[in-house]
GROMACS .gro file of C-alpha atoms in nm:
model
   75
    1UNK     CA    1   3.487   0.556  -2.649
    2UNK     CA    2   3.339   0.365  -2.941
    3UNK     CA    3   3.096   0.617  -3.154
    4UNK     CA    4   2.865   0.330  -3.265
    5UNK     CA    5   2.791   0.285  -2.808
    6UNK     CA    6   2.498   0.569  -2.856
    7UNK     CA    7   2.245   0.300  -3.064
    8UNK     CA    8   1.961   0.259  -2.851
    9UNK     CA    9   1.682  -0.031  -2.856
   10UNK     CA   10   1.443   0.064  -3.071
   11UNK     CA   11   1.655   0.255  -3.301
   12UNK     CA   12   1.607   0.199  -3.680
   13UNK     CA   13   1.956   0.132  -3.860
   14UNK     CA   14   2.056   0.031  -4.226
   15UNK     CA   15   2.363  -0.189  -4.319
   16UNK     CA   16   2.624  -0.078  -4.491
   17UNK     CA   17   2.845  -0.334  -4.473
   18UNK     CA   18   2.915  -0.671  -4.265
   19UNK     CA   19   3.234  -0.907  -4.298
   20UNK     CA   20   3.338  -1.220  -4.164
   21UNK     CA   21   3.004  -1.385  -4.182
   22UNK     CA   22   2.953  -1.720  -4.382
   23UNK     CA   23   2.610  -1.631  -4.382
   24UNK     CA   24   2.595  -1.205  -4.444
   25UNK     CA   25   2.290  -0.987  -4.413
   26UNK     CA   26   2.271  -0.769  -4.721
   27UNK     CA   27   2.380  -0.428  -4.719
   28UNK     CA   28   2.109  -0.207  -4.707
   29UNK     CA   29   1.897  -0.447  -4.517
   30UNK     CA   30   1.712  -0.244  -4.253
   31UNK     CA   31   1.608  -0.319  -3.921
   32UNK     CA   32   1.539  -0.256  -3.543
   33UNK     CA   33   1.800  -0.264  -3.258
   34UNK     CA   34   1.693  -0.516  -2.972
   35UNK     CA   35   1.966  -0.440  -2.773
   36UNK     CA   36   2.335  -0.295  -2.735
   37UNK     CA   37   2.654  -0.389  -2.560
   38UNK     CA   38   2.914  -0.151  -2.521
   39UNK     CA   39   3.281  -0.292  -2.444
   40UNK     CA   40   3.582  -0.179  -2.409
   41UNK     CA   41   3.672  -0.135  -2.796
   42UNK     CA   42   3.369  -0.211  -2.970
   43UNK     CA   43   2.971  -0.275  -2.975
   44UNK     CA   44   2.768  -0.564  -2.977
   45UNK     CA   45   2.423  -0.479  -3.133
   46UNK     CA   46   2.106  -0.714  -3.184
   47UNK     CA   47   1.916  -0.651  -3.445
   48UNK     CA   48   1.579  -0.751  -3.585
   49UNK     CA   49   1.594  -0.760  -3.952
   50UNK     CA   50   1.298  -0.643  -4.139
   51UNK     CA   51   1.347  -0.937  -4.353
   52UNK     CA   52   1.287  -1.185  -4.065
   53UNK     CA   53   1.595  -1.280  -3.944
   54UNK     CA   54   1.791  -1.181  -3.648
   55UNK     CA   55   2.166  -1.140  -3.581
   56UNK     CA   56   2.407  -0.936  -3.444
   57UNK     CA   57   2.711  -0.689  -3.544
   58UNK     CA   58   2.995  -0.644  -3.384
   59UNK     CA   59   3.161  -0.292  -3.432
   60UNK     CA   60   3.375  -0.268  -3.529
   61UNK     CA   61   3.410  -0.425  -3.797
   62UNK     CA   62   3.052  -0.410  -3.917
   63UNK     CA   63   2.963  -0.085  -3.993
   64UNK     CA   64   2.584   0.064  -3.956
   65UNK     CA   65   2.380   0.337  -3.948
   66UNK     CA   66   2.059   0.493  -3.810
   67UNK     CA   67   1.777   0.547  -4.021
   68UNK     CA   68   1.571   0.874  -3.904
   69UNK     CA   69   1.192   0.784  -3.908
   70UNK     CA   70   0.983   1.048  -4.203
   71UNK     CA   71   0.891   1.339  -4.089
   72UNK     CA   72   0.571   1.280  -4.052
   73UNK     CA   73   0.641   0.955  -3.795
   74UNK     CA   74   0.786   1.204  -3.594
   75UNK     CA   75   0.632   1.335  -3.259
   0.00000   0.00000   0.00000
């Protein structure tokens, strides 16, 4: 089982790192997932960029990771 499959929508997640695209978002770009498809041997995550722009990762190879809101955003 892929370890990235447990990203939920609504989850807040920073880059670390993206190859392969002509067209990269920055590492450490931050954002919110829109939604996640789990196959066989890697995930397919949307993701609404904070800065505007929207595009998915495919993991592997892109590697990601959630962002835990403050404390005091917490219920």
């Amino acid at each position: 089982m892929n370890a990235n499959a447990d990203f939920k929508a609504g989850d807040r997640v920073r880059l670390v790192s993206m190859t392969d695209d002509p067209d990269p978002i920055p590492a450490g770009t931050i954002g919110t997932v829109v939604v996640v498809y789990s196959h066989q041997d890697w995930t397919q995550v949307d993701v609404a960029w904070d800065t505007g722009r929207s595009l998915m990762l495919s993991i592997p190879p892109d590697v990601v990771e959630r962002v835990e809101p403050p404390a005091a955003d917490k219920p």
